[in-house]
């Protein structure tokens, strides 16, 4: 039976749903600049960095670096205005219970988020102190699907990658977990997270015991 010692959670789309706020912030910028941007377009920004999000929003349009920087700063200011409203009520259903179960199992808990705002989101949710390590958009330079962020978090937790399970809602995040030999649990649409070892619609009602035994039965 494989040993599993840590759970590493993505933030947006797994612990809370900040995707709506990212969408509204990008949409405001796009409207101001006369750039077409829909909710469907926003789905392609899930889990990717701020710069990569802007590149995808620009759909091939090339801008000078200074203008890219200004767009990213403006979008981030709009996004951060939403963050001031975040409270424990914004935890996705089942998350508080799932974290408590994982702790009771003696698992180490980490965050592996692409966001440079991850600490502020966690503080707003009131759960910062539940994690033994927090990896965010400042921790490494290569973003998901590179495995660097999850490897960084595992290092901080003092756990080998092969003993970690990543919970992710984005295709790039599942690819990153697989790349470094971690187990992966995909949260949400199988069209996005179909490459994961296990897929769950969300963490509502999820049982740590059940997940550990299903992963133990996989050839890894
Ligand atoms: P920021 P995650 C990601 O969070 C979001 O899903 C993605 O939409 C966003 O562009 C990215 O963080 C960077 O966020 O602009 O706050 O640095 O899913 O990795 O927790
Ligand atoms: Mg995510």
PDB file of C-alpha atoms and ligand atoms in Angstrom:
ATOM      1  CA  UNK A   1       0.000   0.000   0.000  1.00  0.00           C
ATOM      2  CA  UNK A   2       1.514   3.357  -1.031  1.00  0.00           C
ATOM      3  CA  UNK A   3       2.176   5.834   1.703  1.00  0.00           C
ATOM      4  CA  UNK A   4       0.310   9.130   1.432  1.00  0.00           C
ATOM      5  CA  UNK A   5       1.552  11.834   3.795  1.00  0.00           C
ATOM      6  CA  UNK A   6       0.257  15.139   2.427  1.00  0.00           C
ATOM      7  CA  UNK A   7      -2.592  16.808   0.579  1.00  0.00           C
ATOM      8  CA  UNK A   8      -1.807  19.863  -1.568  1.00  0.00           C
ATOM      9  CA  UNK A   9      -4.756  22.039  -2.559  1.00  0.00           C
ATOM     10  CA  UNK A  10      -5.138  24.426  -5.430  1.00  0.00           C
ATOM     11  CA  UNK A  11      -7.081  27.489  -4.226  1.00  0.00           C
ATOM     12  CA  UNK A  12      -9.360  28.991  -6.880  1.00  0.00           C
ATOM     13  CA  UNK A  13     -11.913  26.359  -7.936  1.00  0.00           C
ATOM     14  CA  UNK A  14     -11.093  23.899  -5.132  1.00  0.00           C
ATOM     15  CA  UNK A  15     -11.206  25.791  -1.806  1.00  0.00           C
ATOM     16  CA  UNK A  16     -13.148  28.859  -2.984  1.00  0.00           C
ATOM     17  CA  UNK A  17     -14.527  30.194  -6.219  1.00  0.00           C
ATOM     18  CA  UNK A  18     -12.638  33.366  -7.026  1.00  0.00           C
ATOM     19  CA  UNK A  19     -13.011  32.643 -10.784  1.00  0.00           C
ATOM     20  CA  UNK A  20     -16.090  34.884 -10.873  1.00  0.00           C
ATOM     21  CA  UNK A  21     -14.096  37.816  -9.460  1.00  0.00           C
ATOM     22  CA  UNK A  22     -11.224  37.162 -11.896  1.00  0.00           C
ATOM     23  CA  UNK A  23     -13.813  37.184 -14.686  1.00  0.00           C
ATOM     24  CA  UNK A  24     -15.421  40.469 -13.613  1.00  0.00           C
ATOM     25  CA  UNK A  25     -12.016  42.152 -13.246  1.00  0.00           C
ATOM     26  CA  UNK A  26     -10.760  40.991 -16.680  1.00  0.00           C
ATOM     27  CA  UNK A  27     -14.144  41.850 -18.220  1.00  0.00           C
ATOM     28  CA  UNK A  28     -13.986  45.423 -16.911  1.00  0.00           C
ATOM     29  CA  UNK A  29     -10.489  45.855 -18.338  1.00  0.00           C
ATOM     30  CA  UNK A  30     -11.520  44.264 -21.644  1.00  0.00           C
ATOM     31  CA  UNK A  31     -14.578  46.550 -21.926  1.00  0.00           C
ATOM     32  CA  UNK A  32     -12.483  49.615 -21.161  1.00  0.00           C
ATOM     33  CA  UNK A  33     -10.031  48.636 -23.894  1.00  0.00           C
ATOM     34  CA  UNK A  34     -12.627  47.480 -26.436  1.00  0.00           C
ATOM     35  CA  UNK A  35     -11.375  43.880 -26.355  1.00  0.00           C
ATOM     36  CA  UNK A  36     -13.920  41.067 -26.851  1.00  0.00           C
ATOM     37  CA  UNK A  37     -14.066  38.810 -23.767  1.00  0.00           C
ATOM     38  CA  UNK A  38     -16.830  36.377 -22.760  1.00  0.00           C
ATOM     39  CA  UNK A  39     -17.492  34.032 -19.844  1.00  0.00           C
ATOM     40  CA  UNK A  40     -16.550  31.202 -22.177  1.00  0.00           C
ATOM     41  CA  UNK A  41     -13.195  32.889 -22.884  1.00  0.00           C
ATOM     42  CA  UNK A  42     -12.720  33.150 -19.119  1.00  0.00           C
ATOM     43  CA  UNK A  43     -12.787  29.350 -18.743  1.00  0.00           C
ATOM     44  CA  UNK A  44      -9.456  29.197 -20.603  1.00  0.00           C
ATOM     45  CA  UNK A  45      -7.887  31.400 -17.879  1.00  0.00           C
ATOM     46  CA  UNK A  46      -8.642  28.945 -15.073  1.00  0.00           C
ATOM     47  CA  UNK A  47      -5.492  28.165 -13.086  1.00  0.00           C
ATOM     48  CA  UNK A  48      -3.089  30.039 -15.379  1.00  0.00           C
ATOM     49  CA  UNK A  49      -0.933  32.991 -14.288  1.00  0.00           C
ATOM     50  CA  UNK A  50      -1.925  36.630 -14.601  1.00  0.00           C
ATOM     51  CA  UNK A  51       0.440  37.209 -17.544  1.00  0.00           C
ATOM     52  CA  UNK A  52      -0.674  34.060 -19.376  1.00  0.00           C
ATOM     53  CA  UNK A  53      -4.296  35.096 -18.743  1.00  0.00           C
ATOM     54  CA  UNK A  54      -3.652  38.463 -20.391  1.00  0.00           C
ATOM     55  CA  UNK A  55      -1.932  36.796 -23.357  1.00  0.00           C
ATOM     56  CA  UNK A  56      -4.962  34.539 -23.822  1.00  0.00           C
ATOM     57  CA  UNK A  57      -7.334  37.500 -23.491  1.00  0.00           C
ATOM     58  CA  UNK A  58      -5.379  39.377 -26.178  1.00  0.00           C
ATOM     59  CA  UNK A  59      -5.843  36.423 -28.564  1.00  0.00           C
ATOM     60  CA  UNK A  60      -2.583  37.043 -30.421  1.00  0.00           C
ATOM     61  CA  UNK A  61      -2.653  40.853 -30.285  1.00  0.00           C
ATOM     62  CA  UNK A  62       0.859  42.100 -29.404  1.00  0.00           C
ATOM     63  CA  UNK A  63       1.309  45.000 -26.955  1.00  0.00           C
ATOM     64  CA  UNK A  64       4.417  46.789 -25.634  1.00  0.00           C
ATOM     65  CA  UNK A  65       5.619  45.427 -22.287  1.00  0.00           C
ATOM     66  CA  UNK A  66       4.752  48.653 -20.436  1.00  0.00           C
ATOM     67  CA  UNK A  67       1.157  48.409 -21.617  1.00  0.00           C
ATOM     68  CA  UNK A  68       0.980  44.736 -20.615  1.00  0.00           C
ATOM     69  CA  UNK A  69       2.172  45.732 -17.136  1.00  0.00           C
ATOM     70  CA  UNK A  70      -0.422  48.500 -16.906  1.00  0.00           C
ATOM     71  CA  UNK A  71      -3.245  46.171 -17.983  1.00  0.00           C
ATOM     72  CA  UNK A  72      -2.191  43.532 -15.425  1.00  0.00           C
ATOM     73  CA  UNK A  73      -1.935  46.139 -12.642  1.00  0.00           C
ATOM     74  CA  UNK A  74      -5.358  47.580 -13.495  1.00  0.00           C
ATOM     75  CA  UNK A  75      -6.999  44.146 -13.605  1.00  0.00           C
ATOM     76  CA  UNK A  76      -5.361  43.247 -10.302  1.00  0.00           C
ATOM     77  CA  UNK A  77      -6.655  46.433  -8.660  1.00  0.00           C
ATOM     78  CA  UNK A  78     -10.192  45.572  -9.784  1.00  0.00           C
ATOM     79  CA  UNK A  79      -9.745  41.984  -8.555  1.00  0.00           C
ATOM     80  CA  UNK A  80      -8.342  43.047  -5.176  1.00  0.00           C
ATOM     81  CA  UNK A  81     -11.354  45.295  -4.582  1.00  0.00           C
ATOM     82  CA  UNK A  82     -13.485  42.112  -4.632  1.00  0.00           C
ATOM     83  CA  UNK A  83     -11.121  40.323  -2.241  1.00  0.00           C
ATOM     84  CA  UNK A  84     -11.966  42.732   0.585  1.00  0.00           C
ATOM     85  CA  UNK A  85     -15.447  41.123   0.667  1.00  0.00           C
ATOM     86  CA  UNK A  86     -14.208  37.528   1.111  1.00  0.00           C
ATOM     87  CA  UNK A  87     -15.169  35.788   4.355  1.00  0.00           C
ATOM     88  CA  UNK A  88     -15.466  32.226   5.683  1.00  0.00           C
ATOM     89  CA  UNK A  89     -18.871  32.100   3.936  1.00  0.00           C
ATOM     90  CA  UNK A  90     -16.949  31.913   0.632  1.00  0.00           C
ATOM     91  CA  UNK A  91     -15.439  28.508   1.427  1.00  0.00           C
ATOM     92  CA  UNK A  92     -16.846  26.012  -1.064  1.00  0.00           C
ATOM     93  CA  UNK A  93     -19.251  23.480   0.434  1.00  0.00           C
ATOM     94  CA  UNK A  94     -17.554  20.643   2.293  1.00  0.00           C
ATOM     95  CA  UNK A  95     -14.093  22.214   2.405  1.00  0.00           C
ATOM     96  CA  UNK A  96     -13.990  22.950   6.153  1.00  0.00           C
ATOM     97  CA  UNK A  97     -15.055  19.390   6.973  1.00  0.00           C
ATOM     98  CA  UNK A  98     -12.617  17.862   4.475  1.00  0.00           C
ATOM     99  CA  UNK A  99      -9.663  19.815   5.905  1.00  0.00           C
ATOM    100  CA  UNK A 100     -10.633  18.708   9.416  1.00  0.00           C
ATOM    101  CA  UNK A 101     -10.801  15.057   8.302  1.00  0.00           C
ATOM    102  CA  UNK A 102      -7.381  15.320   6.650  1.00  0.00           C
ATOM    103  CA  UNK A 103      -5.878  16.821   9.799  1.00  0.00           C
ATOM    104  CA  UNK A 104      -7.428  14.052  11.893  1.00  0.00           C
ATOM    105  CA  UNK A 105      -5.663  11.537   9.623  1.00  0.00           C
ATOM    106  CA  UNK A 106      -2.337  13.189  10.463  1.00  0.00           C
ATOM    107  CA  UNK A 107      -1.799  14.380   6.896  1.00  0.00           C
ATOM    108  CA  UNK A 108       0.257  17.491   6.212  1.00  0.00           C
ATOM    109  CA  UNK A 109      -1.672  20.164   4.331  1.00  0.00           C
ATOM    110  CA  UNK A 110      -0.362  22.579   1.709  1.00  0.00           C
ATOM    111  CA  UNK A 111      -1.631  25.179  -0.762  1.00  0.00           C
ATOM    112  CA  UNK A 112      -0.299  25.312  -4.331  1.00  0.00           C
ATOM    113  CA  UNK A 113      -1.933  28.298  -6.053  1.00  0.00           C
ATOM    114  CA  UNK A 114      -0.832  30.259  -9.116  1.00  0.00           C
ATOM    115  CA  UNK A 115      -2.209  33.415  -7.525  1.00  0.00           C
ATOM    116  CA  UNK A 116      -0.084  36.225  -6.131  1.00  0.00           C
ATOM    117  CA  UNK A 117      -3.130  37.094  -4.033  1.00  0.00           C
ATOM    118  CA  UNK A 118      -3.443  33.628  -2.466  1.00  0.00           C
ATOM    119  CA  UNK A 119      -2.448  34.717   1.053  1.00  0.00           C
ATOM    120  CA  UNK A 120      -5.034  37.505   1.077  1.00  0.00           C
ATOM    121  CA  UNK A 121      -7.714  35.078  -0.124  1.00  0.00           C
ATOM    122  CA  UNK A 122      -6.766  32.556   2.606  1.00  0.00           C
ATOM    123  CA  UNK A 123      -6.769  35.311   5.235  1.00  0.00           C
ATOM    124  CA  UNK A 124     -10.234  36.435   4.119  1.00  0.00           C
ATOM    125  CA  UNK A 125     -11.469  32.842   4.314  1.00  0.00           C
ATOM    126  CA  UNK A 126      -9.908  32.563   7.797  1.00  0.00           C
ATOM    127  CA  UNK A 127      -8.022  29.327   7.058  1.00  0.00           C
ATOM    128  CA  UNK A 128      -4.364  30.423   6.682  1.00  0.00           C
ATOM    129  CA  UNK A 129      -3.298  28.662   9.885  1.00  0.00           C
ATOM    130  CA  UNK A 130      -4.690  25.312   8.719  1.00  0.00           C
ATOM    131  CA  UNK A 131      -1.840  24.881   6.229  1.00  0.00           C
ATOM    132  CA  UNK A 132       1.703  23.746   6.939  1.00  0.00           C
ATOM    133  CA  UNK A 133       3.007  25.347   3.724  1.00  0.00           C
ATOM    134  CA  UNK A 134       1.621  27.913   1.290  1.00  0.00           C
ATOM    135  CA  UNK A 135       2.940  28.069  -2.274  1.00  0.00           C
ATOM    136  CA  UNK A 136       1.639  30.983  -4.342  1.00  0.00           C
ATOM    137  CA  UNK A 137       2.387  33.061  -7.432  1.00  0.00           C
ATOM    138  CA  UNK A 138       5.610  34.312  -5.825  1.00  0.00           C
ATOM    139  CA  UNK A 139       7.079  30.918  -4.867  1.00  0.00           C
ATOM    140  CA  UNK A 140       8.514  29.741  -8.213  1.00  0.00           C
ATOM    141  CA  UNK A 141       8.994  31.290 -11.633  1.00  0.00           C
ATOM    142  CA  UNK A 142       7.765  28.470 -13.896  1.00  0.00           C
ATOM    143  CA  UNK A 143       3.994  28.249 -13.578  1.00  0.00           C
ATOM    144  CA  UNK A 144       1.684  25.206 -13.975  1.00  0.00           C
ATOM    145  CA  UNK A 145       1.781  22.934 -16.018  1.00  0.00           C
ATOM    146  CA  UNK A 146       5.428  22.966 -14.853  1.00  0.00           C
ATOM    147  CA  UNK A 147       5.581  20.877 -11.664  1.00  0.00           C
ATOM    148  CA  UNK A 148       7.777  23.432  -9.833  1.00  0.00           C
ATOM    149  CA  UNK A 149       5.120  24.883  -7.532  1.00  0.00           C
ATOM    150  CA  UNK A 150       3.931  21.523  -6.214  1.00  0.00           C
ATOM    151  CA  UNK A 151       7.526  20.313  -5.802  1.00  0.00           C
ATOM    152  CA  UNK A 152       8.264  23.526  -3.870  1.00  0.00           C
ATOM    153  CA  UNK A 153       5.283  22.937  -1.555  1.00  0.00           C
ATOM    154  CA  UNK A 154       6.255  19.278  -1.002  1.00  0.00           C
ATOM    155  CA  UNK A 155       9.754  20.455  -0.056  1.00  0.00           C
ATOM    156  CA  UNK A 156       8.335  22.896   2.475  1.00  0.00           C
ATOM    157  CA  UNK A 157       6.159  20.103   3.891  1.00  0.00           C
ATOM    158  CA  UNK A 158       9.165  17.775   4.074  1.00  0.00           C
ATOM    159  CA  UNK A 159       7.291  15.081   2.123  1.00  0.00           C
ATOM    160  CA  UNK A 160       8.499  13.287  -1.058  1.00  0.00           C
ATOM    161  CA  UNK A 161       6.352  14.116  -4.137  1.00  0.00           C
ATOM    162  CA  UNK A 162       5.309  10.449  -4.467  1.00  0.00           C
ATOM    163  CA  UNK A 163       3.548  10.754  -1.074  1.00  0.00           C
ATOM    164  CA  UNK A 164       1.493  13.814  -2.048  1.00  0.00           C
ATOM    165  CA  UNK A 165      -2.030  14.117  -3.421  1.00  0.00           C
ATOM    166  CA  UNK A 166      -2.909  17.271  -5.385  1.00  0.00           C
ATOM    167  CA  UNK A 167      -6.493  18.557  -5.547  1.00  0.00           C
ATOM    168  CA  UNK A 168      -6.956  20.665  -8.690  1.00  0.00           C
ATOM    169  CA  UNK A 169      -9.694  22.100 -10.913  1.00  0.00           C
ATOM    170  CA  UNK A 170      -7.489  23.034 -13.900  1.00  0.00           C
ATOM    171  CA  UNK A 171      -6.007  20.901 -16.662  1.00  0.00           C
ATOM    172  CA  UNK A 172      -2.613  22.582 -16.213  1.00  0.00           C
ATOM    173  CA  UNK A 173      -2.631  21.720 -12.495  1.00  0.00           C
ATOM    174  CA  UNK A 174      -3.384  18.038 -13.088  1.00  0.00           C
ATOM    175  CA  UNK A 175      -0.567  17.943 -15.663  1.00  0.00           C
ATOM    176  CA  UNK A 176       1.799  19.557 -13.128  1.00  0.00           C
ATOM    177  CA  UNK A 177       0.927  16.973 -10.455  1.00  0.00           C
ATOM    178  CA  UNK A 178       1.396  14.050 -12.831  1.00  0.00           C
ATOM    179  CA  UNK A 179       4.693  15.452 -14.072  1.00  0.00           C
ATOM    180  CA  UNK A 180       6.257  15.216 -10.597  1.00  0.00           C
ATOM    181  CA  UNK A 181       4.754  11.843  -9.681  1.00  0.00           C
ATOM    182  CA  UNK A 182       2.100  13.095  -7.285  1.00  0.00           C
ATOM    183  CA  UNK A 183      -1.367  11.596  -7.071  1.00  0.00           C
ATOM    184  CA  UNK A 184      -4.089  13.847  -8.442  1.00  0.00           C
ATOM    185  CA  UNK A 185      -7.747  14.379  -7.635  1.00  0.00           C
ATOM    186  CA  UNK A 186      -9.560  16.420 -10.273  1.00  0.00           C
ATOM    187  CA  UNK A 187     -12.341  18.677  -9.034  1.00  0.00           C
ATOM    188  CA  UNK A 188     -15.146  19.553 -11.436  1.00  0.00           C
ATOM    189  CA  UNK A 189     -15.664  19.079 -15.148  1.00  0.00           C
ATOM    190  CA  UNK A 190     -14.062  15.820 -16.446  1.00  0.00           C
ATOM    191  CA  UNK A 191     -13.446  17.664 -19.743  1.00  0.00           C
ATOM    192  CA  UNK A 192     -10.834  19.680 -17.825  1.00  0.00           C
ATOM    193  CA  UNK A 193      -9.538  17.239 -15.228  1.00  0.00           C
ATOM    194  CA  UNK A 194     -10.001  13.908 -17.026  1.00  0.00           C
ATOM    195  CA  UNK A 195      -6.287  13.071 -16.695  1.00  0.00           C
ATOM    196  CA  UNK A 196      -6.527  12.930 -12.869  1.00  0.00           C
ATOM    197  CA  UNK A 197      -6.283   9.674 -10.892  1.00  0.00           C
ATOM    198  CA  UNK A 198      -9.716  10.370  -9.402  1.00  0.00           C
ATOM    199  CA  UNK A 199     -12.426  12.870 -10.311  1.00  0.00           C
ATOM    200  CA  UNK A 200     -14.927  14.439  -7.902  1.00  0.00           C
ATOM    201  CA  UNK A 201     -17.553  17.089  -8.705  1.00  0.00           C
ATOM    202  CA  UNK A 202     -16.462  19.045  -5.589  1.00  0.00           C
ATOM    203  CA  UNK A 203     -15.406  18.368  -1.980  1.00  0.00           C
ATOM    204  CA  UNK A 204     -18.970  18.342  -0.574  1.00  0.00           C
ATOM    205  CA  UNK A 205     -19.363  15.049   1.286  1.00  0.00           C
ATOM    206  CA  UNK A 206     -15.899  13.841   0.240  1.00  0.00           C
ATOM    207  CA  UNK A 207     -14.394  11.247   2.580  1.00  0.00           C
ATOM    208  CA  UNK A 208     -10.641  11.214   3.166  1.00  0.00           C
ATOM    209  CA  UNK A 209     -10.727   7.466   3.985  1.00  0.00           C
ATOM    210  CA  UNK A 210     -12.481   6.673   0.751  1.00  0.00           C
ATOM    211  CA  UNK A 211     -10.080   8.768  -1.356  1.00  0.00           C
ATOM    212  CA  UNK A 212      -7.007   7.225   0.292  1.00  0.00           C
ATOM    213  CA  UNK A 213      -8.244   3.694  -0.313  1.00  0.00           C
ATOM    214  CA  UNK A 214      -9.162   4.390  -3.936  1.00  0.00           C
ATOM    215  CA  UNK A 215      -5.721   5.897  -4.587  1.00  0.00           C
ATOM    216  CA  UNK A 216      -4.059   2.966  -2.837  1.00  0.00           C
ATOM    217  CA  UNK A 217      -5.619   0.641  -5.397  1.00  0.00           C
ATOM    218  CA  UNK A 218      -4.021   2.459  -8.325  1.00  0.00           C
ATOM    219  CA  UNK A 219      -0.819   1.280  -9.902  1.00  0.00           C
ATOM    220  CA  UNK A 220       1.265   4.438  -9.476  1.00  0.00           C
TER     221      UNK A 220
HETATM  222  P1  LIG B   1      -3.401  36.422  -9.579  1.00  0.00           P
HETATM  223  P2  LIG B   1      -5.373  29.014  -8.609  1.00  0.00           P
HETATM  224  C1  LIG B   1      -5.330  31.126 -10.246  1.00  0.00           C
HETATM  225  O1  LIG B   1      -5.604  30.595  -8.975  1.00  0.00           O
HETATM  226  C2  LIG B   1      -6.639  31.494 -10.935  1.00  0.00           C
HETATM  227  O2  LIG B   1      -7.392  30.324 -11.187  1.00  0.00           O
HETATM  228  C3  LIG B   1      -6.347  32.179 -12.244  1.00  0.00           C
HETATM  229  O3  LIG B   1      -7.560  32.570 -12.868  1.00  0.00           O
HETATM  230  C4  LIG B   1      -5.473  33.402 -11.986  1.00  0.00           C
HETATM  231  O4  LIG B   1      -5.133  34.050 -13.206  1.00  0.00           O
HETATM  232  C5  LIG B   1      -4.198  32.958 -11.263  1.00  0.00           C
HETATM  233  O5  LIG B   1      -4.536  32.307 -10.052  1.00  0.00           O
HETATM  234  C6  LIG B   1      -3.287  34.132 -10.939  1.00  0.00           C
HETATM  235  O6  LIG B   1      -3.940  34.970 -10.020  1.00  0.00           O
HETATM  236  O7  LIG B   1      -3.691  37.371 -10.694  1.00  0.00           O
HETATM  237  O8  LIG B   1      -4.201  36.692  -8.326  1.00  0.00           O
HETATM  238  O9  LIG B   1      -1.921  36.295  -9.297  1.00  0.00           O
HETATM  239  O10 LIG B   1      -6.455  28.241  -9.298  1.00  0.00           O
HETATM  240  O11 LIG B   1      -3.982  28.615  -9.051  1.00  0.00           O
HETATM  241  O12 LIG B   1      -5.535  29.015  -7.109  1.00  0.00           O
HETATM  242 MG1  LIG B   2      -7.711  26.478  -9.679  1.00  0.00          MG
END
